[in-house]
CSV table of C-alpha atoms and ligand atoms in Angstrom, one decimal:
chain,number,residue,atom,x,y,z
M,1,UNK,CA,1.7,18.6,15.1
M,2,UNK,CA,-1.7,20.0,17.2
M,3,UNK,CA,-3.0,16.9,19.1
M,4,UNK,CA,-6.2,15.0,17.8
M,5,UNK,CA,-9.1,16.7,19.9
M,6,UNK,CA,-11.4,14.6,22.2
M,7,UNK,CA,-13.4,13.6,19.7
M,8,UNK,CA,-11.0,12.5,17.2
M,9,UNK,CA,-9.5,10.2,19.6
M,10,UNK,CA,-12.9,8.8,20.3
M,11,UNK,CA,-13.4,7.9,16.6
M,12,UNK,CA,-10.4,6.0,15.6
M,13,UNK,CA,-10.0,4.1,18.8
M,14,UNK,CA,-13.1,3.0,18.7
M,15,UNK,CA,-12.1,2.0,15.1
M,16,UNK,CA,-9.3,0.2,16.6
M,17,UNK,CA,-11.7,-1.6,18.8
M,18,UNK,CA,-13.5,-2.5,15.7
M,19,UNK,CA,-10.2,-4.4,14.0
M,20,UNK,CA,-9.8,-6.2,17.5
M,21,UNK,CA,-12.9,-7.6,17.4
M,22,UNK,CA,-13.5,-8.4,14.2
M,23,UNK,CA,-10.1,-10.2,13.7
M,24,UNK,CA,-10.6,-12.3,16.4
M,25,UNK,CA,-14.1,-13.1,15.4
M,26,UNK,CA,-12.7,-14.2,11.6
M,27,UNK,CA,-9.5,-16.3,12.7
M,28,UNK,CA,-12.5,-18.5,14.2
M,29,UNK,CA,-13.8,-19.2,10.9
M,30,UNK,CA,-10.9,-18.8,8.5
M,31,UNK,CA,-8.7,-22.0,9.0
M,32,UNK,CA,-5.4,-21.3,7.2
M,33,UNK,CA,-7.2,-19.5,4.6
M,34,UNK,CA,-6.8,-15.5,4.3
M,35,UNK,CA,-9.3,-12.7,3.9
M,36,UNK,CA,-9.0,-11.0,0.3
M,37,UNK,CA,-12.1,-9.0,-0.4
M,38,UNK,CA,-15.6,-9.1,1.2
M,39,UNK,CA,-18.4,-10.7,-1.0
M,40,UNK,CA,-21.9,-8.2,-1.6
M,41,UNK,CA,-22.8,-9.9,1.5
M,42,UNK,CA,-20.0,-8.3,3.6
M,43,UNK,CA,-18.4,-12.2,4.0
M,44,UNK,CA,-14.7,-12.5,3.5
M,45,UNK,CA,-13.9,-13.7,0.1
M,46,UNK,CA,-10.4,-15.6,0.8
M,47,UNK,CA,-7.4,-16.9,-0.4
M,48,UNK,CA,-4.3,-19.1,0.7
M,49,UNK,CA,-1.3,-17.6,1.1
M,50,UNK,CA,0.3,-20.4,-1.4
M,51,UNK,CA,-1.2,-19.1,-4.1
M,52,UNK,CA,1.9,-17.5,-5.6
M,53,UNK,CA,1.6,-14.9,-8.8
M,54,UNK,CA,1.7,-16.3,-12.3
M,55,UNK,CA,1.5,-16.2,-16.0
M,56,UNK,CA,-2.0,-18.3,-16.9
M,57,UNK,CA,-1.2,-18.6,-20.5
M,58,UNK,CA,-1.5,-15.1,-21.6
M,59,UNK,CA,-3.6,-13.6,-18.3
M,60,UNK,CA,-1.3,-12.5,-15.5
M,61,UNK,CA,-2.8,-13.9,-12.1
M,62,UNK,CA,-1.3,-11.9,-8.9
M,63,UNK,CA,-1.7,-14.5,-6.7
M,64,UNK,CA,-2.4,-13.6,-2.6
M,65,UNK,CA,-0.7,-10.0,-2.6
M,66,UNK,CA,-2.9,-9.8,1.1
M,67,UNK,CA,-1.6,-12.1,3.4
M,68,UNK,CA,0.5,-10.0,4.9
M,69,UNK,CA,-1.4,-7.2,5.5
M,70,UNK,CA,-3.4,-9.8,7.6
M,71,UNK,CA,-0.5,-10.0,9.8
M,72,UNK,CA,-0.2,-6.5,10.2
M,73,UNK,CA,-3.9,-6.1,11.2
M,74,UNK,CA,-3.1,-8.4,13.9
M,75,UNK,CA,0.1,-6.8,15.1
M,76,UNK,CA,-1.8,-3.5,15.0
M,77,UNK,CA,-4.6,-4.8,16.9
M,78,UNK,CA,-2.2,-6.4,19.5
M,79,UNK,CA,-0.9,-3.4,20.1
M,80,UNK,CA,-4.0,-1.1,20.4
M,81,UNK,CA,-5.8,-3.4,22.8
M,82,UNK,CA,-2.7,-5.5,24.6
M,83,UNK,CA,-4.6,-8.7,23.9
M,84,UNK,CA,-1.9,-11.7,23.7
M,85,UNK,CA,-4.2,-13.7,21.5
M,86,UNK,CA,-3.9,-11.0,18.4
M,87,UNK,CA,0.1,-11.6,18.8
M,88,UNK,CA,-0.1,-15.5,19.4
M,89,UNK,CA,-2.6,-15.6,16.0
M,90,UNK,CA,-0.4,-13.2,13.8
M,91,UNK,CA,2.7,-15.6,14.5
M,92,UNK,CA,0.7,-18.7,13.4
M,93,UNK,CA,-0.1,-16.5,10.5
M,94,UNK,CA,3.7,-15.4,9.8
M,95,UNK,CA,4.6,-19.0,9.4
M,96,UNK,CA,2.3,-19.7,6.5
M,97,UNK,CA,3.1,-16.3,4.5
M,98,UNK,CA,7.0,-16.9,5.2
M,99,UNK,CA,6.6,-19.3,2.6
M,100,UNK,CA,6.1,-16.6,0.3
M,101,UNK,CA,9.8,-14.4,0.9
M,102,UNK,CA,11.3,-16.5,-2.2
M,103,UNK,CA,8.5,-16.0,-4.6
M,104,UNK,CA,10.7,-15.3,-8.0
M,105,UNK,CA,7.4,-13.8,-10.1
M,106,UNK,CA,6.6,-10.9,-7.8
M,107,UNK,CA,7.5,-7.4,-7.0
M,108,UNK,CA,4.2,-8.0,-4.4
M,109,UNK,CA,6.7,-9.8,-2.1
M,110,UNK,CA,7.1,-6.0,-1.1
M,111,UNK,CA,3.4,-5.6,0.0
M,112,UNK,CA,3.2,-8.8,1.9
M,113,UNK,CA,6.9,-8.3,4.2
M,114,UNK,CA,6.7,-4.6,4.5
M,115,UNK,CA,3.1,-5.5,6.4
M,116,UNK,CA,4.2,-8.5,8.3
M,117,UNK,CA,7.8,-9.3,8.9
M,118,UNK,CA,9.0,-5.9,8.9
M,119,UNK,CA,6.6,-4.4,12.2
M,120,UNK,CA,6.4,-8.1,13.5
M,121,UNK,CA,10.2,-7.3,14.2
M,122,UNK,CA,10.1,-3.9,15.0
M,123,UNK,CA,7.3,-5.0,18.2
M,124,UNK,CA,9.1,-8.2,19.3
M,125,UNK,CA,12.7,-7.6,18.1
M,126,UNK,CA,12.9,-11.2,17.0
M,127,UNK,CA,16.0,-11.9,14.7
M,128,UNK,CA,13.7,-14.8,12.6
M,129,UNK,CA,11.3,-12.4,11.6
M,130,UNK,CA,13.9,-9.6,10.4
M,131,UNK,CA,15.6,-12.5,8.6
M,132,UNK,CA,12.4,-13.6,6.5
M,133,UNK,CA,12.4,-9.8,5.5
M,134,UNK,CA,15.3,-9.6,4.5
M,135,UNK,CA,14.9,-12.5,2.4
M,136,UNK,CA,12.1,-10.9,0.8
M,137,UNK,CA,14.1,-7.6,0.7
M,138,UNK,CA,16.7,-9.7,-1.3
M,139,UNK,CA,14.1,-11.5,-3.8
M,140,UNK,CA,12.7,-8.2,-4.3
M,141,UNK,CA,16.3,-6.8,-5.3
M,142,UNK,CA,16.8,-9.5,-7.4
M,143,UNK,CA,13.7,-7.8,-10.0
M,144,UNK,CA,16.5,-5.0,-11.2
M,145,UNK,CA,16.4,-4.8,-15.4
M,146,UNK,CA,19.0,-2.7,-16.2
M,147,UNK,CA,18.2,-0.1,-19.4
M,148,UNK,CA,20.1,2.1,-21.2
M,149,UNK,CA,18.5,4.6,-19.5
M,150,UNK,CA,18.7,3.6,-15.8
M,151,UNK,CA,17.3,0.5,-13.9
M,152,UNK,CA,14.0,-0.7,-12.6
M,153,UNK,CA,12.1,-3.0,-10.6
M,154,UNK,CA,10.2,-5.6,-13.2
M,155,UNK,CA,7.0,-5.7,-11.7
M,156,UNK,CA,5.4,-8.8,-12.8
M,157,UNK,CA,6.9,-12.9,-13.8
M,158,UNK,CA,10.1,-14.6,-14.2
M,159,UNK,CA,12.4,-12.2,-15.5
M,160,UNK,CA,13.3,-15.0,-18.2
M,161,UNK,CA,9.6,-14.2,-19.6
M,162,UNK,CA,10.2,-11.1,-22.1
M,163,UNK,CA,6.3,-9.9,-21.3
M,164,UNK,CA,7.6,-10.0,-17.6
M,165,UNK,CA,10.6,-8.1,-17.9
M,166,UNK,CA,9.4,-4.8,-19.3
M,167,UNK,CA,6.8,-4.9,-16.6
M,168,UNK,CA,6.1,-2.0,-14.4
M,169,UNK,CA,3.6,-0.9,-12.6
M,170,UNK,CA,3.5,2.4,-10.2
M,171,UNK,CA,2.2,-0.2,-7.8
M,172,UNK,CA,5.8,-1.0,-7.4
M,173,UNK,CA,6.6,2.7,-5.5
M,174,UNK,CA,4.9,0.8,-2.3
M,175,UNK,CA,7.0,-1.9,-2.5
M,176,UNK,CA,10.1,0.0,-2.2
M,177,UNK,CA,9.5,0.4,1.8
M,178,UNK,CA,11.0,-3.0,2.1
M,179,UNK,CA,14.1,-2.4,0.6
M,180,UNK,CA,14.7,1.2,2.4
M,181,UNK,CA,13.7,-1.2,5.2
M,182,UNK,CA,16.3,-3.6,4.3
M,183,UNK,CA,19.0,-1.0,3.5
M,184,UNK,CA,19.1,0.5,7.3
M,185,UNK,CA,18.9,-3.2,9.1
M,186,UNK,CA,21.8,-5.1,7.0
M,187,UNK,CA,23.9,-1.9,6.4
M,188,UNK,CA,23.8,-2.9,2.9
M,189,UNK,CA,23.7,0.0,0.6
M,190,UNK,CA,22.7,-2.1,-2.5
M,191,UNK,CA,18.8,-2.4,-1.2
M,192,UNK,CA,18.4,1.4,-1.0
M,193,UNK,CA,19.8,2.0,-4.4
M,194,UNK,CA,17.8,-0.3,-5.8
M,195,UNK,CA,15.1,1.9,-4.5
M,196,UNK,CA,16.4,4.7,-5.8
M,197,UNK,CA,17.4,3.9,-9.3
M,198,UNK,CA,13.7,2.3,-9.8
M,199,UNK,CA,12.0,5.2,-8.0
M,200,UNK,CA,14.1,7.7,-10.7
M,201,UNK,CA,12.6,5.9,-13.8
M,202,UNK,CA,9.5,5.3,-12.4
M,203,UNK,CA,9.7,9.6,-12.2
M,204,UNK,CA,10.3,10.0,-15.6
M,205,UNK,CA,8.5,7.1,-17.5
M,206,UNK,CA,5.0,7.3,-15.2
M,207,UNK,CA,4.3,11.2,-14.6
M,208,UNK,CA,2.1,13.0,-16.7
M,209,UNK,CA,2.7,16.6,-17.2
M,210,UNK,CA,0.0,17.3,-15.2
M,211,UNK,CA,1.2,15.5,-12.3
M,212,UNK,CA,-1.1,12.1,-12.7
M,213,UNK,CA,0.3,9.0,-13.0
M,214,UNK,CA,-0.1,6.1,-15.4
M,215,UNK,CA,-1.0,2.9,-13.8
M,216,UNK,CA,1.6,0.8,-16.0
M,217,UNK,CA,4.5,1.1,-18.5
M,218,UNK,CA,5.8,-0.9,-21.3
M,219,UNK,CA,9.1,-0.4,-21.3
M,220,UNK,CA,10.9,-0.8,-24.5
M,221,UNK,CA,14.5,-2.9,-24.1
M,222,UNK,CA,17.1,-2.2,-23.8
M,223,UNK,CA,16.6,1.5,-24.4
M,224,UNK,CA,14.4,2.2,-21.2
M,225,UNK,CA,11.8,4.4,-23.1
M,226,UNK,CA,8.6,4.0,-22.5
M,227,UNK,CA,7.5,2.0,-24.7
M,228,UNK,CA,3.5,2.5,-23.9
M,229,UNK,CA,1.5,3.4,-20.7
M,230,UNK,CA,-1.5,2.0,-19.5
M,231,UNK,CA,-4.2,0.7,-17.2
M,232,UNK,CA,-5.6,-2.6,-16.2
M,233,UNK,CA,-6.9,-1.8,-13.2
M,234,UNK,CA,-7.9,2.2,-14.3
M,235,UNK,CA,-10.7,3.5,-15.8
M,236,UNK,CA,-8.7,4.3,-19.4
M,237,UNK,CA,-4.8,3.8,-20.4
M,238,UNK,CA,-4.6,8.0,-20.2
M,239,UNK,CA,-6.8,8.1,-17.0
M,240,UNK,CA,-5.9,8.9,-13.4
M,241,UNK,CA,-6.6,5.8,-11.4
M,242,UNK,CA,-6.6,7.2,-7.7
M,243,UNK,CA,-5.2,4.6,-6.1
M,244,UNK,CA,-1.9,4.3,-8.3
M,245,UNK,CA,-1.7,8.1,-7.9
M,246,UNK,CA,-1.5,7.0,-3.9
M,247,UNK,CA,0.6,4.4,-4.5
M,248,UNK,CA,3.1,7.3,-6.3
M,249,UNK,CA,2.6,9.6,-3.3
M,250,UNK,CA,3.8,6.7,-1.0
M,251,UNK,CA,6.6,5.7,-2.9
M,252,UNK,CA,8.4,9.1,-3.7
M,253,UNK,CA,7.5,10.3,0.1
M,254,UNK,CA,9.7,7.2,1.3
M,255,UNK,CA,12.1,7.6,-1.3
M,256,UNK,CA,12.6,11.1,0.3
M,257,UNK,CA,13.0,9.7,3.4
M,258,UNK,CA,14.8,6.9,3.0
M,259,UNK,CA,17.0,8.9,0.6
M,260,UNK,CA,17.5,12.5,2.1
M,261,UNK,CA,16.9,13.9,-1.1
M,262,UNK,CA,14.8,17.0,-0.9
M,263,UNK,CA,13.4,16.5,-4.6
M,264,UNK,CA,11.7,13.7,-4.0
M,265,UNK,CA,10.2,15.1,-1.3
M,266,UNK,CA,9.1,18.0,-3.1
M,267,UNK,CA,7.9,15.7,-6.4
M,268,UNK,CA,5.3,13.4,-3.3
M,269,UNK,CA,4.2,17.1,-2.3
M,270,UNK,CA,3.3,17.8,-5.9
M,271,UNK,CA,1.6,14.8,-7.0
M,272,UNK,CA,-0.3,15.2,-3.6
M,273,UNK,CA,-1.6,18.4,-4.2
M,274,UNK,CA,-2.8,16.6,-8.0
M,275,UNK,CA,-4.8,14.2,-5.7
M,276,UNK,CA,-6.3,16.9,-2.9
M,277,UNK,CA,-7.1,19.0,-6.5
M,278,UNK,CA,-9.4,16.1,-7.3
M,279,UNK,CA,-10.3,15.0,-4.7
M,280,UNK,CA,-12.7,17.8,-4.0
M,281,UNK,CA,-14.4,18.1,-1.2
M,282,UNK,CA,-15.2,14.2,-0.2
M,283,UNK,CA,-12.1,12.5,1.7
M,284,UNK,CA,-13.5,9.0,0.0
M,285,UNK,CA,-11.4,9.5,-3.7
M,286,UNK,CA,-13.4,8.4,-6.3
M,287,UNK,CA,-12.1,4.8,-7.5
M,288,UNK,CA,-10.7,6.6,-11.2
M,289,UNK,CA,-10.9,10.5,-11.3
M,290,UNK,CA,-11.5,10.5,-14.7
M,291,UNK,CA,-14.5,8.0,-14.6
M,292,UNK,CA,-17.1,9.7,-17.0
M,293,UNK,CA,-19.9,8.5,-14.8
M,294,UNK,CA,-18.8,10.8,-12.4
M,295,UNK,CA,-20.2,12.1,-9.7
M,296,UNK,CA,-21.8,8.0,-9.3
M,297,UNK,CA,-18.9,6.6,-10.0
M,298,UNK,CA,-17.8,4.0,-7.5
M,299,UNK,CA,-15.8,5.2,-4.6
M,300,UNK,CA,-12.3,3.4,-3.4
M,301,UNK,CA,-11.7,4.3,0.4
M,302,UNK,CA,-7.9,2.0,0.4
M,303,UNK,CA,-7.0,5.2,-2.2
M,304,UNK,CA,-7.5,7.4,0.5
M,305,UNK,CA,-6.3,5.2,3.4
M,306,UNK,CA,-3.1,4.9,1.3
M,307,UNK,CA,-2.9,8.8,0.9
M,308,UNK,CA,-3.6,9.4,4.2
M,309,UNK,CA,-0.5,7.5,5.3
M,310,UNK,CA,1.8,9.1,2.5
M,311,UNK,CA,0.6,12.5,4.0
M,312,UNK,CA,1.7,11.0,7.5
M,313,UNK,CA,5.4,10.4,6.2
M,314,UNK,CA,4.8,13.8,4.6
M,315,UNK,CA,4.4,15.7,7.8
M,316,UNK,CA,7.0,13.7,9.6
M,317,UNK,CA,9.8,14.7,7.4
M,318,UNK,CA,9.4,17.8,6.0
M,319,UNK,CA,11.4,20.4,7.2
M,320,UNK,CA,9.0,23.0,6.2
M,321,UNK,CA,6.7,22.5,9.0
M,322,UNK,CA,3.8,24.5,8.1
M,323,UNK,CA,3.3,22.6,5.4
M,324,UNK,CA,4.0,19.7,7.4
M,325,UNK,CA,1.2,20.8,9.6
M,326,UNK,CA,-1.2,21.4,6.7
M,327,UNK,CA,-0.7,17.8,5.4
M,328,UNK,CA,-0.9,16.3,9.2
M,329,UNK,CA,-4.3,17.7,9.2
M,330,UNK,CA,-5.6,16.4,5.4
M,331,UNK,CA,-4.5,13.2,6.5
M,332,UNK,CA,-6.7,13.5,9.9
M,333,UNK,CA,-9.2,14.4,7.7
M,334,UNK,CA,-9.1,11.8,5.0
M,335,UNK,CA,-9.2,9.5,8.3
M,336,UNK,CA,-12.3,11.1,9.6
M,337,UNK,CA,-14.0,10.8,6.5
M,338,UNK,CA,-13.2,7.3,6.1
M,339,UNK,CA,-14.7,6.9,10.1
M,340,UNK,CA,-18.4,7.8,8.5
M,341,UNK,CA,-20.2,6.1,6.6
M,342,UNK,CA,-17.9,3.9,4.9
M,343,UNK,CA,-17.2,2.3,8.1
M,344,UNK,CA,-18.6,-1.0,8.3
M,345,UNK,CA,-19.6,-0.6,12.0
M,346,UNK,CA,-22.5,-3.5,11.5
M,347,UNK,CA,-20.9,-7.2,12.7
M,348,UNK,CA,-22.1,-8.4,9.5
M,349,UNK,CA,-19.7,-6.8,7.0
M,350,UNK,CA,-16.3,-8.3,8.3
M,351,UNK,CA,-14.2,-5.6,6.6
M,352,UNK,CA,-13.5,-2.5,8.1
M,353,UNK,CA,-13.5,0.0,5.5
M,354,UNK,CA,-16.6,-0.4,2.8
M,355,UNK,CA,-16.5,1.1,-0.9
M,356,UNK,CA,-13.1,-0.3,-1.6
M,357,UNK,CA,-12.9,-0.6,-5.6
M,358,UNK,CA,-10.1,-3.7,-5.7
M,359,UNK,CA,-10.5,-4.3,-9.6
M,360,UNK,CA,-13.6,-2.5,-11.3
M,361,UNK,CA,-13.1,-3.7,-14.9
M,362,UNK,CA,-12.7,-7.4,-13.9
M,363,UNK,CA,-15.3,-6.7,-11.6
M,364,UNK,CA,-13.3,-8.0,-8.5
M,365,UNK,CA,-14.5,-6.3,-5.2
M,366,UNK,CA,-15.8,-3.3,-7.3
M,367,UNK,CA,-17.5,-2.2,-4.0
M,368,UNK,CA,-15.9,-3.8,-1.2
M,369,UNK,CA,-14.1,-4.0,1.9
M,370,UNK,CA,-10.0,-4.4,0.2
M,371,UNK,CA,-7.4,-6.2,2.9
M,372,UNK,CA,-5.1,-3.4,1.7
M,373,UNK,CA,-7.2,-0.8,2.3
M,374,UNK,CA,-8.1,-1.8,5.7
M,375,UNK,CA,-4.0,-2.4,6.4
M,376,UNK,CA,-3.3,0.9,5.2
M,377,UNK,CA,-5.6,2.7,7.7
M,378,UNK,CA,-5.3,1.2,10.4
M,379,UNK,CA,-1.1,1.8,10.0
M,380,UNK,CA,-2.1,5.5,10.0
M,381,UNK,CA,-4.7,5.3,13.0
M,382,UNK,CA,-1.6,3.5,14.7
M,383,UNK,CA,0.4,6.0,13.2
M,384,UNK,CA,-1.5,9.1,14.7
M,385,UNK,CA,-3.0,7.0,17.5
M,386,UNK,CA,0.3,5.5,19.0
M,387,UNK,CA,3.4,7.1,17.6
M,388,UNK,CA,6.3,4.8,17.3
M,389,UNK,CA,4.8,1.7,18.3
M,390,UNK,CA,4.0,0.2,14.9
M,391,UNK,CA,7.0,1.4,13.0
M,392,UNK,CA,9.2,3.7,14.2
M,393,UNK,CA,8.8,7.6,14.3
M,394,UNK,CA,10.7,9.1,11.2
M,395,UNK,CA,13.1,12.4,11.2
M,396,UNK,CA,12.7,15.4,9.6
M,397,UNK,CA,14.8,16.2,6.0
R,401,LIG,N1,-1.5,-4.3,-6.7
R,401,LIG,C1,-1.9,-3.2,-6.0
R,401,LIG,C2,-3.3,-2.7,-6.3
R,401,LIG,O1,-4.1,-3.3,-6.7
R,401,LIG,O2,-3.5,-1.5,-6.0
């Protein structure tokens, strides 16, 4: 890969800089609550860890999916500006989110280890914190619903619930990280085909001929059909919300990696060219590509943060390394882009990234700062920044 020039370097260190300060500024006012999404007047909305996921009657209620990613900000900032106090604050934090490793109603357990437990162990080596994500890892594992057609992850609820159990959403891809993760540190096979199998029928039930993804599928059971495909977070059931298609990009580009197999690889590479294609030529993705109120439609910058780190595994592994180097620079620019003006510079806005979209038709952080979208670009500004210090440097196919 060509190094970042001068100026590059300048921008996302000084965005580093920017998650130092600001996390240490927050854990002064947060108690044991965690950040979530930022109110219109740029103050954390939060969220204890506790809160696990949950059917409320008929309305599914994810519970806190973030708190790990608020570990991970703290690792990262540790790390980028040697301060002990980031590292000291992000274990006080692990010990309120380990709480959260035996959730049975969650395939988010993925989100919050893969951010916390899983580089807290990779910086410090510490058996506990491999332990609690392997736990998770485990718990995770434990979501398998076998079909006639192949297994997959359920995404949401008790697997005794029948709504629950023909769950899936392409959320889920991101979550797979943790079991690759899990695979390579117990030696255990099981976690990485458990990857696998779900990442094949998410392949076959979620992708559009066109290469966009649905949001969620229905299965029907026990056949493993799809049984319908949908959105609740999207714009419209047949719509291409931008953030799942990242989500899909993440998911196959690990699967490839974790795998060896080249057609995953190749499938991330297509369904990234789908995104670049709509993207256009603004690096913040609209929130929903086919929003009819386009070009004012609302913007999500964690879409982008998210594709930008799929396109960093991208380059890493690919063993066609032109193209390598051609996604190693879209993802230097989607971070560029999302150092302008979405950058919430001013110490009033405690986010990082503005113009998140967490939830535009419940009108949840429709234009906000996201804790996910924040996680996911500061792991690539560590990524690009400091090689190998966050997680560790991958191999080519
Ligand atoms: N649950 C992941 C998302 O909202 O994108």
């Amino acid at each position: 890969m060509t190094a970042l020039t001068g100026v590059q370097q300048r921008l996302f260190s000084e965005a580093l800089d920017l998650l130092c300060e600001k996390t240490l500024q927050d854990e002064e006012r947060l108690g044991i609550a965690f950040p979530y999404v930022t109110a219109p007047d740029g103050s954390w909305d939060t969220m204890l860890a506790s809160e696990a996921a949950g059917y409320k009657g008929e309305a599914w209620s994810h519970g806190n999916w973030f708190c790990g990613f608020w570990v991970g900000l703290l690792l990262a900032a540790h790390l980028h500006g040697g301060d002990a106090r980031h590292l000291r604050l992000a274990r006080e934090r692990m010990r309120l989110v380990a709480q959260r490793a035996d959730d049975p109603n969650t395939h988010d357990i993925g989100f919050i280890f893969n951010a916390s437990a899983v580089p807290a162990f990779f910086i410090t080596g510490e058996k506990a914190f491999g332990d609690i994500g392997v736990q998770a890892a485990a718990r995770l594992r434990s979501r398998l619903v076998r079909t006639d057609r192949g297994a997959y992850l359920s995404s949401w609820g008790s697997l005794e619930d029948s709504r629950a159990r023909c769950s899936s959403a392409i959320d889920t891809m991101a979550n797979l990280a943790l079991l690759y993760w899990a695979a390579g540190v117990t030696g255990d096979a099981s976690y990485l085909v458990a990857g696998e199998v779900h990442a094949k029928m998410t392949q076959a039930a979620f992708i559009r001929p066109d290469l966009s993804t649905y949001h969620a599928v229905q299965y029907a059971l026990p056949s493993g059909e799809r049984a319908r495909g949908y959105t609740f977070q999207g714009y419209a059931d047949e719509s291409c919300w931008s953030r799942g298609q990242g989500w899909a990009i993440l998911g196959f580009a690990d699967t490839a990696r974790a795998t060896g197999e080249r057609a995953y690889l190749e499938l991330a590479q297509e369904l990234a060219d789908y995104f670049m294609r709509r993207l256009g030529d603004d690096p913040v993705a609209f929130w929903d590509f086919d929003d009819p109120a386009l070009p004012d439609a609302p913007r999500d910058t964690a879409a982008s943060a998210i594709v930008a780190n799929a396109f960093l595994t991208l380059a890493e592994i690919d063993p066609d390394t032109e193209r390598a180097q051609r996604r190693w620079e879209q993802a230097v620019w989607l971070l560029e882009g999302l150092c302008g003006p979405s950058l919430a510079r001013e110490p009033a806005h405690r986010g990082l990234l503005k113009h998140g979209c967490y939830s535009k038709p419940h009108n949840i952080g429709p234009d906000a700062a996201v804790l996910f979208g924040d996680f996911y670009f500061v792991d690539a500004l560590c990524r690009i920044t400091m090689p190998g210090r966050f997680r560790p440097a991958l191999r080519r196919l």
